[in-house]
């Protein structure tokens, strides 16, 4: 006797209500918007040359990770800073931590202190400084194969942000409201200054 749920019961329609069927009904815009793209976040150059159709579909759908990748590629690889910043801002506005971090840091380093502070504050650093540490770690991975140079204005603006108050500016693992932004800028500038090209 064959059970009703036997693998040989061809009258049973298993697709009704199954997650497999529902995955085929996802509109393309939602599909591309929700792609994690983690492989490409770690290696953005792969998306520049080999997967541009996927990248473009994700950008059109508003995928914040795709905007992060495109922002890094435009800003650092292609040296198109305005275009790169626009994509990084879209990534940040899409609540992608890594996009929020690098956009905030670049705004600070470029001298737009209010906007840079606003975006870094979105990462809730006053209650959890680990988020920005994780973002820096991911940024280092993302930029590993990309040539990055220190701009004079990055150094000058970092010096401008150095706190006058008694702060331990050399202890990078702790920060207060007087030194946090300076320390994050210094971390970034030191990283790109010491990065092996």
PDB file of C-alpha atoms in Angstrom:
ATOM      1  CA  UNK A   1       0.000   0.000   0.000  1.00  0.00           C
ATOM      2  CA  UNK A   2       1.371   3.402  -0.991  1.00  0.00           C
ATOM      3  CA  UNK A   3       0.975   6.294   1.419  1.00  0.00           C
ATOM      4  CA  UNK A   4      -0.827   9.468   0.322  1.00  0.00           C
ATOM      5  CA  UNK A   5       2.375  11.416   0.906  1.00  0.00           C
ATOM      6  CA  UNK A   6       4.600   8.973  -0.874  1.00  0.00           C
ATOM      7  CA  UNK A   7       7.147  10.311  -3.316  1.00  0.00           C
ATOM      8  CA  UNK A   8       5.287   8.285  -5.947  1.00  0.00           C
ATOM      9  CA  UNK A   9       1.948  10.000  -5.397  1.00  0.00           C
ATOM     10  CA  UNK A  10       1.882  12.191  -8.487  1.00  0.00           C
ATOM     11  CA  UNK A  11      -1.563  13.569  -7.784  1.00  0.00           C
ATOM     12  CA  UNK A  12      -0.282  15.563  -4.810  1.00  0.00           C
ATOM     13  CA  UNK A  13       0.533  19.166  -5.708  1.00  0.00           C
ATOM     14  CA  UNK A  14       3.366  20.057  -3.323  1.00  0.00           C
ATOM     15  CA  UNK A  15       3.903  23.468  -4.837  1.00  0.00           C
ATOM     16  CA  UNK A  16       0.748  24.966  -3.361  1.00  0.00           C
ATOM     17  CA  UNK A  17       1.851  27.385  -0.693  1.00  0.00           C
ATOM     18  CA  UNK A  18       5.446  26.271  -0.810  1.00  0.00           C
ATOM     19  CA  UNK A  19       8.260  28.752  -0.442  1.00  0.00           C
ATOM     20  CA  UNK A  20       9.750  27.462  -3.704  1.00  0.00           C
ATOM     21  CA  UNK A  21       6.714  28.594  -5.689  1.00  0.00           C
ATOM     22  CA  UNK A  22       6.646  31.954  -3.940  1.00  0.00           C
ATOM     23  CA  UNK A  23      10.298  32.623  -4.774  1.00  0.00           C
ATOM     24  CA  UNK A  24       9.457  32.561  -8.489  1.00  0.00           C
ATOM     25  CA  UNK A  25       6.784  35.206  -8.012  1.00  0.00           C
ATOM     26  CA  UNK A  26       9.097  37.869  -6.578  1.00  0.00           C
ATOM     27  CA  UNK A  27       9.028  40.971  -8.768  1.00  0.00           C
ATOM     28  CA  UNK A  28      12.462  41.606 -10.349  1.00  0.00           C
ATOM     29  CA  UNK A  29      12.778  45.001  -8.661  1.00  0.00           C
ATOM     30  CA  UNK A  30      12.437  43.457  -5.204  1.00  0.00           C
ATOM     31  CA  UNK A  31      14.716  40.576  -6.162  1.00  0.00           C
ATOM     32  CA  UNK A  32      17.535  42.903  -7.272  1.00  0.00           C
ATOM     33  CA  UNK A  33      17.008  45.361  -4.420  1.00  0.00           C
ATOM     34  CA  UNK A  34      17.439  42.618  -1.823  1.00  0.00           C
ATOM     35  CA  UNK A  35      20.540  40.917  -3.235  1.00  0.00           C
ATOM     36  CA  UNK A  36      23.263  40.862  -0.564  1.00  0.00           C
ATOM     37  CA  UNK A  37      26.118  40.986  -3.106  1.00  0.00           C
ATOM     38  CA  UNK A  38      28.523  40.036  -0.303  1.00  0.00           C
ATOM     39  CA  UNK A  39      31.053  38.542  -2.729  1.00  0.00           C
ATOM     40  CA  UNK A  40      31.163  41.824  -4.655  1.00  0.00           C
ATOM     41  CA  UNK A  41      31.179  44.003  -1.529  1.00  0.00           C
ATOM     42  CA  UNK A  42      34.410  42.224  -0.603  1.00  0.00           C
ATOM     43  CA  UNK A  43      35.804  42.456  -4.157  1.00  0.00           C
ATOM     44  CA  UNK A  44      34.182  45.386  -6.007  1.00  0.00           C
ATOM     45  CA  UNK A  45      36.551  45.225  -8.988  1.00  0.00           C
ATOM     46  CA  UNK A  46      34.951  41.921 -10.010  1.00  0.00           C
ATOM     47  CA  UNK A  47      31.699  43.758 -10.554  1.00  0.00           C
ATOM     48  CA  UNK A  48      33.360  46.512 -12.580  1.00  0.00           C
ATOM     49  CA  UNK A  49      34.485  44.232 -15.366  1.00  0.00           C
ATOM     50  CA  UNK A  50      32.498  40.994 -15.258  1.00  0.00           C
ATOM     51  CA  UNK A  51      29.069  41.523 -13.760  1.00  0.00           C
ATOM     52  CA  UNK A  52      27.985  44.960 -14.934  1.00  0.00           C
ATOM     53  CA  UNK A  53      24.484  43.770 -15.936  1.00  0.00           C
ATOM     54  CA  UNK A  54      23.829  42.443 -12.433  1.00  0.00           C
ATOM     55  CA  UNK A  55      25.258  45.622 -10.915  1.00  0.00           C
ATOM     56  CA  UNK A  56      23.094  47.830 -13.146  1.00  0.00           C
ATOM     57  CA  UNK A  57      19.914  45.878 -12.340  1.00  0.00           C
ATOM     58  CA  UNK A  58      20.679  46.188  -8.621  1.00  0.00           C
ATOM     59  CA  UNK A  59      21.413  49.926  -8.972  1.00  0.00           C
ATOM     60  CA  UNK A  60      18.142  50.552 -10.824  1.00  0.00           C
ATOM     61  CA  UNK A  61      16.289  48.652  -8.082  1.00  0.00           C
ATOM     62  CA  UNK A  62      17.926  50.844  -5.394  1.00  0.00           C
ATOM     63  CA  UNK A  63      20.063  48.146  -3.768  1.00  0.00           C
ATOM     64  CA  UNK A  64      22.193  49.957  -1.122  1.00  0.00           C
ATOM     65  CA  UNK A  65      25.026  47.401  -1.423  1.00  0.00           C
ATOM     66  CA  UNK A  66      25.193  47.941  -5.177  1.00  0.00           C
ATOM     67  CA  UNK A  67      25.397  51.692  -4.539  1.00  0.00           C
ATOM     68  CA  UNK A  68      28.212  51.054  -2.042  1.00  0.00           C
ATOM     69  CA  UNK A  69      30.118  48.991  -4.617  1.00  0.00           C
ATOM     70  CA  UNK A  70      29.530  51.505  -7.411  1.00  0.00           C
ATOM     71  CA  UNK A  71      30.432  54.374  -5.080  1.00  0.00           C
ATOM     72  CA  UNK A  72      33.772  52.793  -4.187  1.00  0.00           C
ATOM     73  CA  UNK A  73      34.493  52.016  -7.827  1.00  0.00           C
ATOM     74  CA  UNK A  74      33.641  55.514  -9.034  1.00  0.00           C
ATOM     75  CA  UNK A  75      35.289  57.400  -6.166  1.00  0.00           C
ATOM     76  CA  UNK A  76      38.508  55.440  -5.767  1.00  0.00           C
ATOM     77  CA  UNK A  77      39.049  53.375  -8.932  1.00  0.00           C
ATOM     78  CA  UNK A  78      37.666  55.694 -11.625  1.00  0.00           C
ATOM     79  CA  UNK A  79      38.525  58.919  -9.733  1.00  0.00           C
ATOM     80  CA  UNK A  80      35.035  60.345 -10.307  1.00  0.00           C
ATOM     81  CA  UNK A  81      34.454  61.752  -6.845  1.00  0.00           C
ATOM     82  CA  UNK A  82      31.062  63.435  -7.381  1.00  0.00           C
ATOM     83  CA  UNK A  83      29.557  60.345  -9.006  1.00  0.00           C
ATOM     84  CA  UNK A  84      31.121  58.124  -6.346  1.00  0.00           C
ATOM     85  CA  UNK A  85      29.830  60.266  -3.489  1.00  0.00           C
ATOM     86  CA  UNK A  86      26.335  60.248  -4.974  1.00  0.00           C
ATOM     87  CA  UNK A  87      26.283  56.440  -4.952  1.00  0.00           C
ATOM     88  CA  UNK A  88      27.778  56.261  -1.461  1.00  0.00           C
ATOM     89  CA  UNK A  89      25.131  58.703  -0.179  1.00  0.00           C
ATOM     90  CA  UNK A  90      22.399  56.515  -1.711  1.00  0.00           C
ATOM     91  CA  UNK A  91      23.941  53.509   0.025  1.00  0.00           C
ATOM     92  CA  UNK A  92      23.967  55.395   3.326  1.00  0.00           C
ATOM     93  CA  UNK A  93      20.399  56.608   2.821  1.00  0.00           C
ATOM     94  CA  UNK A  94      19.467  52.970   2.185  1.00  0.00           C
ATOM     95  CA  UNK A  95      20.698  52.198   5.732  1.00  0.00           C
ATOM     96  CA  UNK A  96      23.672  50.097   4.669  1.00  0.00           C
ATOM     97  CA  UNK A  97      26.201  50.475   7.495  1.00  0.00           C
ATOM     98  CA  UNK A  98      29.286  50.227   5.289  1.00  0.00           C
ATOM     99  CA  UNK A  99      27.937  52.895   2.942  1.00  0.00           C
ATOM    100  CA  UNK A 100      26.963  55.101   5.870  1.00  0.00           C
ATOM    101  CA  UNK A 101      30.449  54.753   7.361  1.00  0.00           C
ATOM    102  CA  UNK A 102      32.496  55.562   4.258  1.00  0.00           C
ATOM    103  CA  UNK A 103      30.178  58.379   3.175  1.00  0.00           C
ATOM    104  CA  UNK A 104      30.431  59.959   6.637  1.00  0.00           C
ATOM    105  CA  UNK A 105      34.220  59.567   6.717  1.00  0.00           C
ATOM    106  CA  UNK A 106      34.656  61.021   3.228  1.00  0.00           C
ATOM    107  CA  UNK A 107      32.418  63.983   4.076  1.00  0.00           C
ATOM    108  CA  UNK A 108      34.532  64.672   7.164  1.00  0.00           C
ATOM    109  CA  UNK A 109      37.794  64.289   5.243  1.00  0.00           C
ATOM    110  CA  UNK A 110      36.540  66.583   2.483  1.00  0.00           C
ATOM    111  CA  UNK A 111      35.662  69.260   5.057  1.00  0.00           C
ATOM    112  CA  UNK A 112      31.890  68.841   5.174  1.00  0.00           C
ATOM    113  CA  UNK A 113      31.940  68.288   8.931  1.00  0.00           C
ATOM    114  CA  UNK A 114      28.218  68.642   9.698  1.00  0.00           C
ATOM    115  CA  UNK A 115      27.164  66.116   7.057  1.00  0.00           C
ATOM    116  CA  UNK A 116      29.959  63.710   7.980  1.00  0.00           C
ATOM    117  CA  UNK A 117      29.026  63.824  11.644  1.00  0.00           C
ATOM    118  CA  UNK A 118      25.353  63.350  10.802  1.00  0.00           C
ATOM    119  CA  UNK A 119      26.055  60.169   8.853  1.00  0.00           C
ATOM    120  CA  UNK A 120      28.489  58.701  11.390  1.00  0.00           C
ATOM    121  CA  UNK A 121      25.922  59.435  14.110  1.00  0.00           C
ATOM    122  CA  UNK A 122      23.491  57.206  12.197  1.00  0.00           C
ATOM    123  CA  UNK A 123      25.721  54.291  13.252  1.00  0.00           C
ATOM    124  CA  UNK A 124      24.883  54.959  16.934  1.00  0.00           C
ATOM    125  CA  UNK A 125      28.532  55.192  17.935  1.00  0.00           C
ATOM    126  CA  UNK A 126      27.672  56.633  21.376  1.00  0.00           C
ATOM    127  CA  UNK A 127      26.142  53.299  22.365  1.00  0.00           C
ATOM    128  CA  UNK A 128      28.044  50.860  20.127  1.00  0.00           C
ATOM    129  CA  UNK A 129      31.459  51.740  18.709  1.00  0.00           C
ATOM    130  CA  UNK A 130      31.873  48.196  17.369  1.00  0.00           C
ATOM    131  CA  UNK A 131      29.708  49.033  14.341  1.00  0.00           C
ATOM    132  CA  UNK A 132      32.229  51.517  12.946  1.00  0.00           C
ATOM    133  CA  UNK A 133      35.084  49.121  13.679  1.00  0.00           C
ATOM    134  CA  UNK A 134      33.283  46.430  11.647  1.00  0.00           C
ATOM    135  CA  UNK A 135      32.692  48.941   8.852  1.00  0.00           C
ATOM    136  CA  UNK A 136      36.387  49.859   8.718  1.00  0.00           C
ATOM    137  CA  UNK A 137      37.283  46.166   8.564  1.00  0.00           C
ATOM    138  CA  UNK A 138      34.884  45.656   5.626  1.00  0.00           C
ATOM    139  CA  UNK A 139      36.139  48.816   3.908  1.00  0.00           C
ATOM    140  CA  UNK A 140      39.711  47.523   4.102  1.00  0.00           C
ATOM    141  CA  UNK A 141      38.564  44.295   2.443  1.00  0.00           C
ATOM    142  CA  UNK A 142      36.618  46.212  -0.220  1.00  0.00           C
ATOM    143  CA  UNK A 143      39.559  48.480  -1.041  1.00  0.00           C
ATOM    144  CA  UNK A 144      42.211  45.757  -0.904  1.00  0.00           C
ATOM    145  CA  UNK A 145      42.693  45.624  -4.688  1.00  0.00           C
ATOM    146  CA  UNK A 146      41.841  49.280  -5.366  1.00  0.00           C
ATOM    147  CA  UNK A 147      44.468  51.969  -5.543  1.00  0.00           C
ATOM    148  CA  UNK A 148      43.756  54.688  -2.961  1.00  0.00           C
ATOM    149  CA  UNK A 149      45.742  57.854  -2.373  1.00  0.00           C
ATOM    150  CA  UNK A 150      45.824  60.307   0.503  1.00  0.00           C
ATOM    151  CA  UNK A 151      44.646  63.763  -0.498  1.00  0.00           C
ATOM    152  CA  UNK A 152      46.162  66.794   1.186  1.00  0.00           C
ATOM    153  CA  UNK A 153      42.711  68.027   2.202  1.00  0.00           C
ATOM    154  CA  UNK A 154      42.092  64.736   4.068  1.00  0.00           C
ATOM    155  CA  UNK A 155      45.142  65.362   6.235  1.00  0.00           C
ATOM    156  CA  UNK A 156      44.373  69.074   6.711  1.00  0.00           C
ATOM    157  CA  UNK A 157      40.753  68.411   7.691  1.00  0.00           C
ATOM    158  CA  UNK A 158      41.783  65.618  10.044  1.00  0.00           C
ATOM    159  CA  UNK A 159      44.172  68.045  11.755  1.00  0.00           C
ATOM    160  CA  UNK A 160      41.341  70.577  11.986  1.00  0.00           C
ATOM    161  CA  UNK A 161      39.194  68.046  13.844  1.00  0.00           C
ATOM    162  CA  UNK A 162      41.860  67.221  16.450  1.00  0.00           C
ATOM    163  CA  UNK A 163      40.286  68.001  19.830  1.00  0.00           C
ATOM    164  CA  UNK A 164      41.648  70.722  22.040  1.00  0.00           C
ATOM    165  CA  UNK A 165      40.274  69.073  25.184  1.00  0.00           C
ATOM    166  CA  UNK A 166      42.274  66.632  27.266  1.00  0.00           C
ATOM    167  CA  UNK A 167      41.560  63.496  25.304  1.00  0.00           C
ATOM    168  CA  UNK A 168      43.704  60.471  24.810  1.00  0.00           C
ATOM    169  CA  UNK A 169      43.835  60.806  21.020  1.00  0.00           C
ATOM    170  CA  UNK A 170      46.273  57.905  20.716  1.00  0.00           C
ATOM    171  CA  UNK A 171      43.943  55.335  22.310  1.00  0.00           C
ATOM    172  CA  UNK A 172      41.943  54.418  19.216  1.00  0.00           C
ATOM    173  CA  UNK A 173      39.784  51.823  20.983  1.00  0.00           C
ATOM    174  CA  UNK A 174      37.875  54.419  23.011  1.00  0.00           C
ATOM    175  CA  UNK A 175      36.410  57.764  22.080  1.00  0.00           C
ATOM    176  CA  UNK A 176      34.265  60.532  23.480  1.00  0.00           C
ATOM    177  CA  UNK A 177      32.195  63.277  21.876  1.00  0.00           C
ATOM    178  CA  UNK A 178      35.318  65.476  21.694  1.00  0.00           C
ATOM    179  CA  UNK A 179      37.560  63.034  19.847  1.00  0.00           C
ATOM    180  CA  UNK A 180      35.358  60.461  18.096  1.00  0.00           C
ATOM    181  CA  UNK A 181      35.213  62.093  14.658  1.00  0.00           C
ATOM    182  CA  UNK A 182      38.901  62.954  14.738  1.00  0.00           C
ATOM    183  CA  UNK A 183      39.811  59.351  15.609  1.00  0.00           C
ATOM    184  CA  UNK A 184      37.640  57.904  12.837  1.00  0.00           C
ATOM    185  CA  UNK A 185      39.181  60.293  10.303  1.00  0.00           C
ATOM    186  CA  UNK A 186      42.684  59.509  11.555  1.00  0.00           C
ATOM    187  CA  UNK A 187      42.024  55.755  11.310  1.00  0.00           C
ATOM    188  CA  UNK A 188      40.937  56.163   7.694  1.00  0.00           C
ATOM    189  CA  UNK A 189      43.784  58.494   6.700  1.00  0.00           C
ATOM    190  CA  UNK A 190      46.351  56.261   8.414  1.00  0.00           C
ATOM    191  CA  UNK A 191      44.901  53.227   6.645  1.00  0.00           C
ATOM    192  CA  UNK A 192      45.131  54.732   3.164  1.00  0.00           C
ATOM    193  CA  UNK A 193      48.541  56.242   3.930  1.00  0.00           C
ATOM    194  CA  UNK A 194      49.922  52.829   4.933  1.00  0.00           C
ATOM    195  CA  UNK A 195      47.977  50.740   2.437  1.00  0.00           C
ATOM    196  CA  UNK A 196      50.150  48.654   0.158  1.00  0.00           C
ATOM    197  CA  UNK A 197      49.193  49.536  -3.389  1.00  0.00           C
TER     198      UNK A 197
END
